[in-house]
Short mmCIF file of C-alpha atoms in Angstrom, two decimals:
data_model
loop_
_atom_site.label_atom_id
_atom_site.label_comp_id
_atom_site.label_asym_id
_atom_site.label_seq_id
_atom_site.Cartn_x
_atom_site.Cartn_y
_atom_site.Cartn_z
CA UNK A 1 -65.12 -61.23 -24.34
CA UNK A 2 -67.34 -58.80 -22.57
CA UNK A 3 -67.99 -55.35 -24.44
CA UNK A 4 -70.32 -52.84 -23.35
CA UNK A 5 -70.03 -50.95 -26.05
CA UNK A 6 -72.47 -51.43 -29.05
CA UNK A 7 -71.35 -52.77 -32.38
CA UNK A 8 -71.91 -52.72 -35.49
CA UNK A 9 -70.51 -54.42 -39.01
CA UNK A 10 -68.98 -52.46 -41.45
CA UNK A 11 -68.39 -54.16 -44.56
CA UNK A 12 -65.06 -53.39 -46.44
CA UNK A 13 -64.25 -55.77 -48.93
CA UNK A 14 -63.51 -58.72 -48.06
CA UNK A 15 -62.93 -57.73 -44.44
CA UNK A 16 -65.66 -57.94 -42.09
CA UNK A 17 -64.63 -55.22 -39.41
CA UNK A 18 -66.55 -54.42 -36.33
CA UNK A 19 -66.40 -50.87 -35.12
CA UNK A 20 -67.54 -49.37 -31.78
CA UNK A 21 -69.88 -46.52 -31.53
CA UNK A 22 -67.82 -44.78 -29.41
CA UNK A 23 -64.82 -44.59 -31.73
CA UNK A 24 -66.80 -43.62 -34.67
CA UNK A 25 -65.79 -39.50 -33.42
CA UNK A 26 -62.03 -40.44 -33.44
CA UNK A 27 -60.84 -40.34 -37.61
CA UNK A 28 -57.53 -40.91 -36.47
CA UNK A 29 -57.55 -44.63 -35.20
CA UNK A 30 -55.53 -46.59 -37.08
CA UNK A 31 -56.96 -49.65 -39.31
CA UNK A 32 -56.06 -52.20 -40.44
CA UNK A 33 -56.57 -55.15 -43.86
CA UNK A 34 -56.52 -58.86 -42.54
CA UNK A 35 -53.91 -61.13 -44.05
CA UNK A 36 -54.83 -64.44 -43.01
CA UNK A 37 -50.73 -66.29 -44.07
CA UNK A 38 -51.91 -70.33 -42.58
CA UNK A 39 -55.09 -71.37 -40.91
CA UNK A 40 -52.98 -74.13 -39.43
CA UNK A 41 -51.29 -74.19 -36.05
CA UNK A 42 -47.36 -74.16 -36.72
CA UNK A 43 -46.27 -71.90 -33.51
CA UNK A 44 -47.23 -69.57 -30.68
CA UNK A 45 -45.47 -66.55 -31.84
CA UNK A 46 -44.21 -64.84 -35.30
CA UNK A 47 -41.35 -62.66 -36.34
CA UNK A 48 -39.87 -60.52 -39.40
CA UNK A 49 -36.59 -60.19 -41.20
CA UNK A 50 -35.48 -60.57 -45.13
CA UNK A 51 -34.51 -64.41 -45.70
CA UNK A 52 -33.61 -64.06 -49.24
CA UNK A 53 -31.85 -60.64 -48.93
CA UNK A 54 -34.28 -58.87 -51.64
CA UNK A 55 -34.57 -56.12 -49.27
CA UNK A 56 -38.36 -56.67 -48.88
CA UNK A 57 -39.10 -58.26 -45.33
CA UNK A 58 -40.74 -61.78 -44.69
CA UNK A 59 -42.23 -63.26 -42.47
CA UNK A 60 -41.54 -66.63 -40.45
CA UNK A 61 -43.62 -68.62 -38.15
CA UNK A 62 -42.60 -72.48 -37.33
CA UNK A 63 -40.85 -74.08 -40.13
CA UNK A 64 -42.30 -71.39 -42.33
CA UNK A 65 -41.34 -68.49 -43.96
CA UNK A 66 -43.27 -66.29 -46.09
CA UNK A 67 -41.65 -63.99 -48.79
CA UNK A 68 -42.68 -60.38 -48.97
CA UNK A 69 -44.51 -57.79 -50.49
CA UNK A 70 -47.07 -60.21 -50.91
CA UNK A 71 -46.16 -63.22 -48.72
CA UNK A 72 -48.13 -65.46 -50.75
CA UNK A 73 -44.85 -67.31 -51.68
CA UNK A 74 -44.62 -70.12 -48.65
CA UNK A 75 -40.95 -71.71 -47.64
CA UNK A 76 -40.21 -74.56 -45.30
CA UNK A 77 -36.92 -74.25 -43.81
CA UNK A 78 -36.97 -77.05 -41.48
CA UNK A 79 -39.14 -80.01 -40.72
CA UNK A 80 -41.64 -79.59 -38.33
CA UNK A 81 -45.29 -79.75 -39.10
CA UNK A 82 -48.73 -78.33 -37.69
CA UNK A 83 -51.08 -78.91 -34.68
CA UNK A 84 -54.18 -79.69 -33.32
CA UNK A 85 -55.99 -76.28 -33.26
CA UNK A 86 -57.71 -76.97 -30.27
CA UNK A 87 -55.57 -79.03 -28.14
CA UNK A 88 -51.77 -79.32 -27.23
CA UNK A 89 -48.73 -77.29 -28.37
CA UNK A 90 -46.62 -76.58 -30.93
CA UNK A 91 -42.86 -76.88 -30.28
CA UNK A 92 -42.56 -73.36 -31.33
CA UNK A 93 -43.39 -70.69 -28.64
CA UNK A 94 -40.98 -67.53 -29.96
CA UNK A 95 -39.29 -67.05 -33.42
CA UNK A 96 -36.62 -64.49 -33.51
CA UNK A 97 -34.23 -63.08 -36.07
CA UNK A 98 -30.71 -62.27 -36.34
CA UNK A 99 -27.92 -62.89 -38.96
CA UNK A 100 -25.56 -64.77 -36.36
CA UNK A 101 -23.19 -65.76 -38.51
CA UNK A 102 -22.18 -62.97 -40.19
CA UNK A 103 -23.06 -64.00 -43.47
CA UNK A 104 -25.79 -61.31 -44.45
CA UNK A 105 -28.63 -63.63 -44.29
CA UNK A 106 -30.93 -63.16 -41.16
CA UNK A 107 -31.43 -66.58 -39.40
CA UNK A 108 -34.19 -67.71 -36.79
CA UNK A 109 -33.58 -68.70 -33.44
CA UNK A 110 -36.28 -70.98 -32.03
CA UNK A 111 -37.53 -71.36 -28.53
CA UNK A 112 -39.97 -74.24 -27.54
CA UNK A 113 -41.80 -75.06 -25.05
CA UNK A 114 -40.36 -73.71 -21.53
CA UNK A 115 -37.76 -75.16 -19.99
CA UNK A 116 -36.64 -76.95 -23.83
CA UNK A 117 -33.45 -76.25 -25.73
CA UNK A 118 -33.21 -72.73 -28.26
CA UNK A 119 -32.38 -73.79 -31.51
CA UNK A 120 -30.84 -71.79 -34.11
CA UNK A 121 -31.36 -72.30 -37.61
CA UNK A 122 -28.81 -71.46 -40.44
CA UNK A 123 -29.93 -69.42 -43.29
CA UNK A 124 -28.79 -71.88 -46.40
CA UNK A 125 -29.63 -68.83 -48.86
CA UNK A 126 -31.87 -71.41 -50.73
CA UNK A 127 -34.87 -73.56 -50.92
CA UNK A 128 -32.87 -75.85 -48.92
CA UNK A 129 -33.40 -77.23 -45.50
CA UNK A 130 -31.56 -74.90 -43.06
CA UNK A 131 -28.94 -76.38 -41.12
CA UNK A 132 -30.24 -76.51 -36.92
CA UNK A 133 -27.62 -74.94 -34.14
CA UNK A 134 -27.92 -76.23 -30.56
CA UNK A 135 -27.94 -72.89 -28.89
CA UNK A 136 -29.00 -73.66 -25.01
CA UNK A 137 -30.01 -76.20 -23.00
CA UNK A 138 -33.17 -74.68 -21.50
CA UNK A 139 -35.51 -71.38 -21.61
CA UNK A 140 -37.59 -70.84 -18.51
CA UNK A 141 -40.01 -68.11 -18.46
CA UNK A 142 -43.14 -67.99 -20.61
CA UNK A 143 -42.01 -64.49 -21.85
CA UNK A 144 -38.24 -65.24 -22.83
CA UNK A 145 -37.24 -61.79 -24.73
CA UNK A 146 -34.31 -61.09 -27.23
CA UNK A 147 -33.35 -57.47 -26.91
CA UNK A 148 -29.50 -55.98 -26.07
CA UNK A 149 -29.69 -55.62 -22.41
CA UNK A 150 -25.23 -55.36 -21.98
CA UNK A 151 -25.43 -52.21 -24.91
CA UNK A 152 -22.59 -53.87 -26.97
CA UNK A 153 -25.28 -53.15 -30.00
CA UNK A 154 -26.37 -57.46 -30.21
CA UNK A 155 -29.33 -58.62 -28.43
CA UNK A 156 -29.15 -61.20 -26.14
CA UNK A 157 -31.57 -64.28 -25.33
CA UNK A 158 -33.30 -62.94 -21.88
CA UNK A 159 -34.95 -65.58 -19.54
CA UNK A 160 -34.05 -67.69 -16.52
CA UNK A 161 -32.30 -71.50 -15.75
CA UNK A 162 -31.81 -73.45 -13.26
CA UNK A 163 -33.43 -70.81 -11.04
CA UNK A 164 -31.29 -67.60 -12.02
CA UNK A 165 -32.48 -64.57 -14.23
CA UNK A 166 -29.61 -63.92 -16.97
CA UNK A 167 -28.44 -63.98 -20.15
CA UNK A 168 -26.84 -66.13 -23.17
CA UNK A 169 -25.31 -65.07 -26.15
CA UNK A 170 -23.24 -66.55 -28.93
CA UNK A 171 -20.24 -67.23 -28.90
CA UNK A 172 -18.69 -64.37 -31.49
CA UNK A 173 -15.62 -66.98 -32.55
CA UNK A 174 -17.76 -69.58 -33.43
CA UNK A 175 -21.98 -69.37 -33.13
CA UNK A 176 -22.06 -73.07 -33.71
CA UNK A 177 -21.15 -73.35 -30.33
CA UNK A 178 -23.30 -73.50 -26.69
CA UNK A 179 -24.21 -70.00 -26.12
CA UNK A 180 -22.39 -68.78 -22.76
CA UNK A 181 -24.73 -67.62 -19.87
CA UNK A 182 -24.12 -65.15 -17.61
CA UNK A 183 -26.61 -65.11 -14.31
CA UNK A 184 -27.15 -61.60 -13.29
CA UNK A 185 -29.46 -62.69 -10.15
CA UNK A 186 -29.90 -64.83 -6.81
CA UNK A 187 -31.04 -68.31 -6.75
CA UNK A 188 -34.93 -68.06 -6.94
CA UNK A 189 -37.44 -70.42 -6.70
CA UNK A 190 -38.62 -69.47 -10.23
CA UNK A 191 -40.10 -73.12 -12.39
CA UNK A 192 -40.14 -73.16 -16.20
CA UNK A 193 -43.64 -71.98 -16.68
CA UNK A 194 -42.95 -68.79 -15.22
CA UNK A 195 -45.06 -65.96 -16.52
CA UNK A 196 -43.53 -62.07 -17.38
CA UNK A 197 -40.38 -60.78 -17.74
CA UNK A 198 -38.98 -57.59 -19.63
CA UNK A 199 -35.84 -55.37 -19.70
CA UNK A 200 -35.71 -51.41 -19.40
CA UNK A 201 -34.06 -48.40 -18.16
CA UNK A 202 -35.68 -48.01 -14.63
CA UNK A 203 -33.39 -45.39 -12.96
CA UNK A 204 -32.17 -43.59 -15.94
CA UNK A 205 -29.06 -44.37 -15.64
CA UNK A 206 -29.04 -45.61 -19.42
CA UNK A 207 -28.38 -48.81 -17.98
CA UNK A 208 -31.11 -51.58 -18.85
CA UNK A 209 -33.24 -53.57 -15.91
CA UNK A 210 -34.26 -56.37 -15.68
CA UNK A 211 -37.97 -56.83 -15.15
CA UNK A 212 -40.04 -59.69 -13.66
CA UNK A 213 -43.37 -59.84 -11.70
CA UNK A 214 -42.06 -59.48 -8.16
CA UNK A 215 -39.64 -56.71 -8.92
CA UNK A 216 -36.87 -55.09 -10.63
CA UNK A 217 -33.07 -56.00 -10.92
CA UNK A 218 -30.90 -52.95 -11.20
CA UNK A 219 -27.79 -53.04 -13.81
CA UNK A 220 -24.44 -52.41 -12.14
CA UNK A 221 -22.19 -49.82 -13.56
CA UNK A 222 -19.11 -51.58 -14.86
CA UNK A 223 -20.63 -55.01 -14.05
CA UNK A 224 -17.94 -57.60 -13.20
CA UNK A 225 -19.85 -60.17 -14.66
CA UNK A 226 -20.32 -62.27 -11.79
CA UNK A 227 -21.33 -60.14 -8.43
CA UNK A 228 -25.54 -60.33 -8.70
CA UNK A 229 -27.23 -57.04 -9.74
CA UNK A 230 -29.59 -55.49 -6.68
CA UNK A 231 -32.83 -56.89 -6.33
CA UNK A 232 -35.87 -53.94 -5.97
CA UNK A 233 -38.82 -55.59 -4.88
CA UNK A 234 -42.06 -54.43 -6.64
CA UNK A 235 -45.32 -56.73 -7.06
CA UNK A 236 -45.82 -55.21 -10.95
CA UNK A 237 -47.83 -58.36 -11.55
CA UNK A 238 -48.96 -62.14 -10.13
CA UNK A 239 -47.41 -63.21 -13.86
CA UNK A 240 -48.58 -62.52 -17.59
CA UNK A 241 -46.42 -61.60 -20.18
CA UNK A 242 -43.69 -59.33 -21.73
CA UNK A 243 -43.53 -56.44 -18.98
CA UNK A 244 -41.94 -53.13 -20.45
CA UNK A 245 -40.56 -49.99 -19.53
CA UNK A 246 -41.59 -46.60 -20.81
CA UNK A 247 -42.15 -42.79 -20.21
CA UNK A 248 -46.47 -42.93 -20.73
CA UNK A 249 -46.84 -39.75 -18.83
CA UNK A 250 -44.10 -38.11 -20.46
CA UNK A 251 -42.74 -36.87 -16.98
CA UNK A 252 -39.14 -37.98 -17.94
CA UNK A 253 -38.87 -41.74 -16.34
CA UNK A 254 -40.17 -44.69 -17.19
CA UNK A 255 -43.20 -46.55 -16.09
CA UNK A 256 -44.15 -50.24 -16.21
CA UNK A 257 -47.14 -51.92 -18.70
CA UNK A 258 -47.79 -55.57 -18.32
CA UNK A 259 -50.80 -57.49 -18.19
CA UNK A 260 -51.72 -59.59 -14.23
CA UNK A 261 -51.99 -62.84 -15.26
CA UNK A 262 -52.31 -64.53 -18.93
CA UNK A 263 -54.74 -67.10 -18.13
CA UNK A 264 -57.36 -64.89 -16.45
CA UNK A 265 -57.70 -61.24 -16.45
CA UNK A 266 -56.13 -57.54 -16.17
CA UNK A 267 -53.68 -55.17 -18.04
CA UNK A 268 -52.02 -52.37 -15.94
CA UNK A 269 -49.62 -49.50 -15.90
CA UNK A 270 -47.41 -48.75 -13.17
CA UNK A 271 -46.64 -45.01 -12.72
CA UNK A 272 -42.82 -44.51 -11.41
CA UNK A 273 -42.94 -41.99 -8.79
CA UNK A 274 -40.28 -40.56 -6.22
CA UNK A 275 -40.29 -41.74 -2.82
CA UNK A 276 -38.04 -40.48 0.09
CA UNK A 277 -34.37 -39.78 -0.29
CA UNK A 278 -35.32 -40.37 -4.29
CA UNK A 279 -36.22 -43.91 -3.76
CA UNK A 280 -37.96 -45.43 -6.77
CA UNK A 281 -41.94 -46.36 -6.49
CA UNK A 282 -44.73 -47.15 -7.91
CA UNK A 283 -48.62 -46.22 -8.23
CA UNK A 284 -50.59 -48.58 -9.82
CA UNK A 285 -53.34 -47.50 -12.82
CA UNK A 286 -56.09 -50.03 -14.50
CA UNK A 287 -56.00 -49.57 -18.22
CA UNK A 288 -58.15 -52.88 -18.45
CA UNK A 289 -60.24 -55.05 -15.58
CA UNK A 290 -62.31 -58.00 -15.01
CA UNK A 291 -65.94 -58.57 -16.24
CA UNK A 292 -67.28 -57.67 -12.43
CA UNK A 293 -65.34 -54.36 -12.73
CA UNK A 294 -63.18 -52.19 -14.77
CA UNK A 295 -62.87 -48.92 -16.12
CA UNK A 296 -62.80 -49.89 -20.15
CA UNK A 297 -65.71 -50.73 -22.10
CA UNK A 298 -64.11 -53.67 -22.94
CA UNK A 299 -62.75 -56.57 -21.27
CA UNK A 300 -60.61 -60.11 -22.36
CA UNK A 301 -58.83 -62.88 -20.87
CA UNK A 302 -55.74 -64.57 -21.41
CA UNK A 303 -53.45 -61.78 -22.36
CA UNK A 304 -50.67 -63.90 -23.22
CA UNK A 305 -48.75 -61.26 -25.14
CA UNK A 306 -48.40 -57.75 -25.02
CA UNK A 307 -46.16 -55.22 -27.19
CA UNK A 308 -45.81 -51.73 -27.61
CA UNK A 309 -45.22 -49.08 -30.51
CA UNK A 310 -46.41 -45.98 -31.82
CA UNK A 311 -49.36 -47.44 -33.88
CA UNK A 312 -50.81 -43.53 -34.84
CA UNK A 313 -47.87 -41.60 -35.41
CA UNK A 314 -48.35 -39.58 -32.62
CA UNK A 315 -44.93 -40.21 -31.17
CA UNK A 316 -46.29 -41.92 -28.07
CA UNK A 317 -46.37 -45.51 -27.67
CA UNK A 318 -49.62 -47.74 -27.46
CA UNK A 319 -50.46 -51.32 -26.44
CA UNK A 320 -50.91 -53.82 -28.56
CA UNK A 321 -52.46 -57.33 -26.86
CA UNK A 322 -55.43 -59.47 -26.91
CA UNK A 323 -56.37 -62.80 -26.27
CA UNK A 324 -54.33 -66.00 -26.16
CA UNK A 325 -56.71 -68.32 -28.17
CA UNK A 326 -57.04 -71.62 -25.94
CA UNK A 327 -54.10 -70.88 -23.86
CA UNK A 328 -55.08 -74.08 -21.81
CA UNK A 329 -57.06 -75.53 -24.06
CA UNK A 330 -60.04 -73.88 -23.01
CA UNK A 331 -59.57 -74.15 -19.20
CA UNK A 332 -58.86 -70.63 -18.86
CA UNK A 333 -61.84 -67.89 -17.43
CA UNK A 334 -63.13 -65.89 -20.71
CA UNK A 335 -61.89 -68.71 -22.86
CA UNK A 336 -64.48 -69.41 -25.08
CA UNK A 337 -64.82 -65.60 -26.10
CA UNK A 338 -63.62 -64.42 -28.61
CA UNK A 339 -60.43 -64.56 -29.80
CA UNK A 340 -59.47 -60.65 -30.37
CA UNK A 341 -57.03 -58.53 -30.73
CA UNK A 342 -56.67 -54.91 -29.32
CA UNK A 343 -54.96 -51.56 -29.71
CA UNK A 344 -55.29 -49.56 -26.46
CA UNK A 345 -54.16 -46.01 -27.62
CA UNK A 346 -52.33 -44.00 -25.48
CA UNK A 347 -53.94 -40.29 -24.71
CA UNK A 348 -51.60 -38.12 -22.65
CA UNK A 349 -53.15 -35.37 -21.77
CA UNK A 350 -51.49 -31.76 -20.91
CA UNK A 351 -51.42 -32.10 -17.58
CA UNK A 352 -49.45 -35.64 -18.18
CA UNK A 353 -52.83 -37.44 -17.13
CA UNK A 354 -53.27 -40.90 -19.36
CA UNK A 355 -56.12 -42.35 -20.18
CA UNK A 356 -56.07 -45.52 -23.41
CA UNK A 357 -58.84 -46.02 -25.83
CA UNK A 358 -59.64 -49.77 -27.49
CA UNK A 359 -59.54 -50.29 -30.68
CA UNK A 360 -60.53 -53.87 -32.20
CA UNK A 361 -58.52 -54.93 -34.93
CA UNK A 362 -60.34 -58.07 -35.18
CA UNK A 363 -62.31 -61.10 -33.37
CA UNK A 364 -60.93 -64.15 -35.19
CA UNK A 365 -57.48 -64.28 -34.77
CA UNK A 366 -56.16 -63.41 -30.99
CA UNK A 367 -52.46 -63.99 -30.51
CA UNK A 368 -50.20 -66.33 -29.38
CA UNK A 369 -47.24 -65.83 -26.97
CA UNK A 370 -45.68 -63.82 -29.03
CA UNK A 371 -46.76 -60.38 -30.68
CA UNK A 372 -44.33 -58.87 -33.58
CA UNK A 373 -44.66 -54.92 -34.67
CA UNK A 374 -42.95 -53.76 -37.39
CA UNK A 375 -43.59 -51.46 -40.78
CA UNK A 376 -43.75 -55.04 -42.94
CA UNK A 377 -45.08 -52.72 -46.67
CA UNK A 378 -42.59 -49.69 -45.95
CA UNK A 379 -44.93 -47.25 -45.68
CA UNK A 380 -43.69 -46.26 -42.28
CA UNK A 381 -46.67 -47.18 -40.97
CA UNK A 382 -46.68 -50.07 -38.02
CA UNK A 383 -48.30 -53.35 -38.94
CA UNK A 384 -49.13 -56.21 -36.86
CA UNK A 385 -48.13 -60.29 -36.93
CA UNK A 386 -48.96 -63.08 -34.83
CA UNK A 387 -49.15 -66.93 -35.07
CA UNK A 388 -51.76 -68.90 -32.90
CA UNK A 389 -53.88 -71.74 -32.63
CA UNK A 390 -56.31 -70.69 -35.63
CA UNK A 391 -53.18 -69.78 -37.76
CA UNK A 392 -50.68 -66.96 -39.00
CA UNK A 393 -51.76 -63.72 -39.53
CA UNK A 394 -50.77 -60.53 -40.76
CA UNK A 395 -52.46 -57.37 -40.20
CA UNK A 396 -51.53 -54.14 -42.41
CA UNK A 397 -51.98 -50.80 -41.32
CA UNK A 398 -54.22 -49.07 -43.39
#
């Protein structure tokens, strides 16, 4: 990592945090206490939800799930094991939770390795093994997401296969069953280690997008389910990671944050502007460069993951990344830095300018390919888990 700024160590008990000099003026920043969960490799990615329906929320990553408040209590709820930390994969790339079915217990679905089955696994309200749910046959896309992009209220499993951007979801008769797809898009040429994709509201139509590197595919009113939605070519990115939608300017309509590429450099936002006859474009802004050049003080590589919530209570959204500890096993430019993890708080300004500040959370940890926000305490404040190559971590909002 390069950082122009100077640091220095602050000592709080047993957390060793580094602060910048030129955030020492700004009392609002968040902070946050270090939970260090595993220091072993079980998965790329970690999620939330309440497994034992104590109405305190867990955490799971891999075969592992860790009961709240204090999540020193460890469960295995299926039989998989740990890595290498600094060489080849887990099976586990993206862990996330819904009850599907209908019992009141939140489940996990599991997605590998691109272009590998999704696996669901049934909550068996004990300390029993959970029973696994074939689910679908493949996930491409590095950046799968699980979010309700048809507004019936579910999420669905977002990615492409077999060189189509679309959809599956359960089937609600019986969830035991091979999710059913629905394609939304064109054959493409897209392989299973594609990088980026998201889902948002481009137009404001209330309708949500879908969102990959090389553009935008508009949701049809009244979709048929079948006829492809319109393609709006955009080059938001080369490829990196979860790409989302939302109003940073506050001008009314959404713009696009995403990072360039999540084995090398760059995090941007793209401003949505009006064109001619109201057509829909975009200016591109650096929030983050390369070491030759860029306008923050600080500068990463790999950002494999990238999320966004209101981390301050301000009401706006910030960014929430950082580095992709030995995304390639240390092939990657920057790799050897360190392995951090960054807020970049969103300033809008009166005049709807926006500028983002870093903040380090920490230098040990980095992320995976998967980033999970959520207020884990209940103290309506936004905390911060990931699972990696050094481990699983949880970071409270102080």
């Amino acid at each position: 990592m390069l950082n122009r700024m100077f640091l220095f160590a602050v000592l709080m008990g047993p957390v060793l945090l580094f602060v910048g000099m030129a955030n020492l003026a700004h009392a609002e920043d968040p902070a946050y206490q270090k939970v260090r969960l595993t220091e072993e490799y079980f998965a790329e990615g970690a999620a939330v939800g309440d497994f034992n329906n104590d109405g305190q929320v867990d955490i799971v990553c891999g075969p592992n799930w860790f009961a709240g408040p204090d999540f020193k209590t460890k469960h295995v709820f299926y039989d998989g094991k740990a890595y290498p930390n600094d060489s080849g994969y887990s099976d586990n790339f993206f862990s996330f939770v819904e009850d599907f079915n209908g019992d009141g217990y939140d489940d996990v679905l599991v997605v590998g390795l691109p272009g590998t089955p999704a696996h669901w696994y049934e909550n068996s309200q004990s300390d029993q093994p959970w029973k696994k749910h074939f689910a679908f046959p493949a996930v491409d896309n590095e950046a799968p997401a699980f979010a309700d992009i048809t507004g019936d209220g579910k999420p669905e499993l977002l990615c492409h296969f077999e060189g189509q951007l679309g959809f599956a979801q359960p089937n609600e008769k019986d969830p035991t069953q091979r999710w059913t797809w629905s394609p939304i898009s064109e054959k493409q040429g897209w392989g299973r280690y594609q990088h980026g994709l998201g889902v948002g509201d481009i137009n404001g139509d209330g309708l949500a997008d879908f969102l990959m590197p090389e553009g935008w595919w508009q949701q049809p009113e009244n979709w048929d389910g079948n006829t492809p939605w319109q393609k709006h070519a955009y080059r938001f990115a080369p490829g990196g990671a979860g790409i989302h939608a939302y109003d940073l300017d506050g001008d009314g309509d959404n713009d696009v944050v995403t990072s360039l590429q999540a084995h090398a450099y760059g995090l941007v936002w793209h401003e949505q502007t009006q064109g001619e006859n109201g057509e829909i474009k975009f200016v591109r802004h650096e929030i983050m460069g390369n070491p030759d050049k860029s306008v923050s003080d600080v500068v990463f590589s790999q950002l494999h993951a990238v999320e966004m919530a209101d981390m301050d209570g301000d009401g706006v959204k910030d960014i929430v990344t950082g580095k992709c500890y030995w995304a390639h096993n240390g092939h990657d430019p920057g790799a050897r830095d360190p392995a951090v993890l960054y807020l970049f708080k969103t300033i809008r300004a009166a005049d709807g300018k926006v500028s983002f500040r870093p903040i380090e959370i920490d230098n040990d940890s980095g992320t995976g390919r998967q980033i999970t926000l959520a207020d884990v305490n209940g103290d309506s404040q936004v905390d911060i888990v990931a699972g990696d190559k050094k481990g699983t971590f949880l970071f409270l909002a102080k």
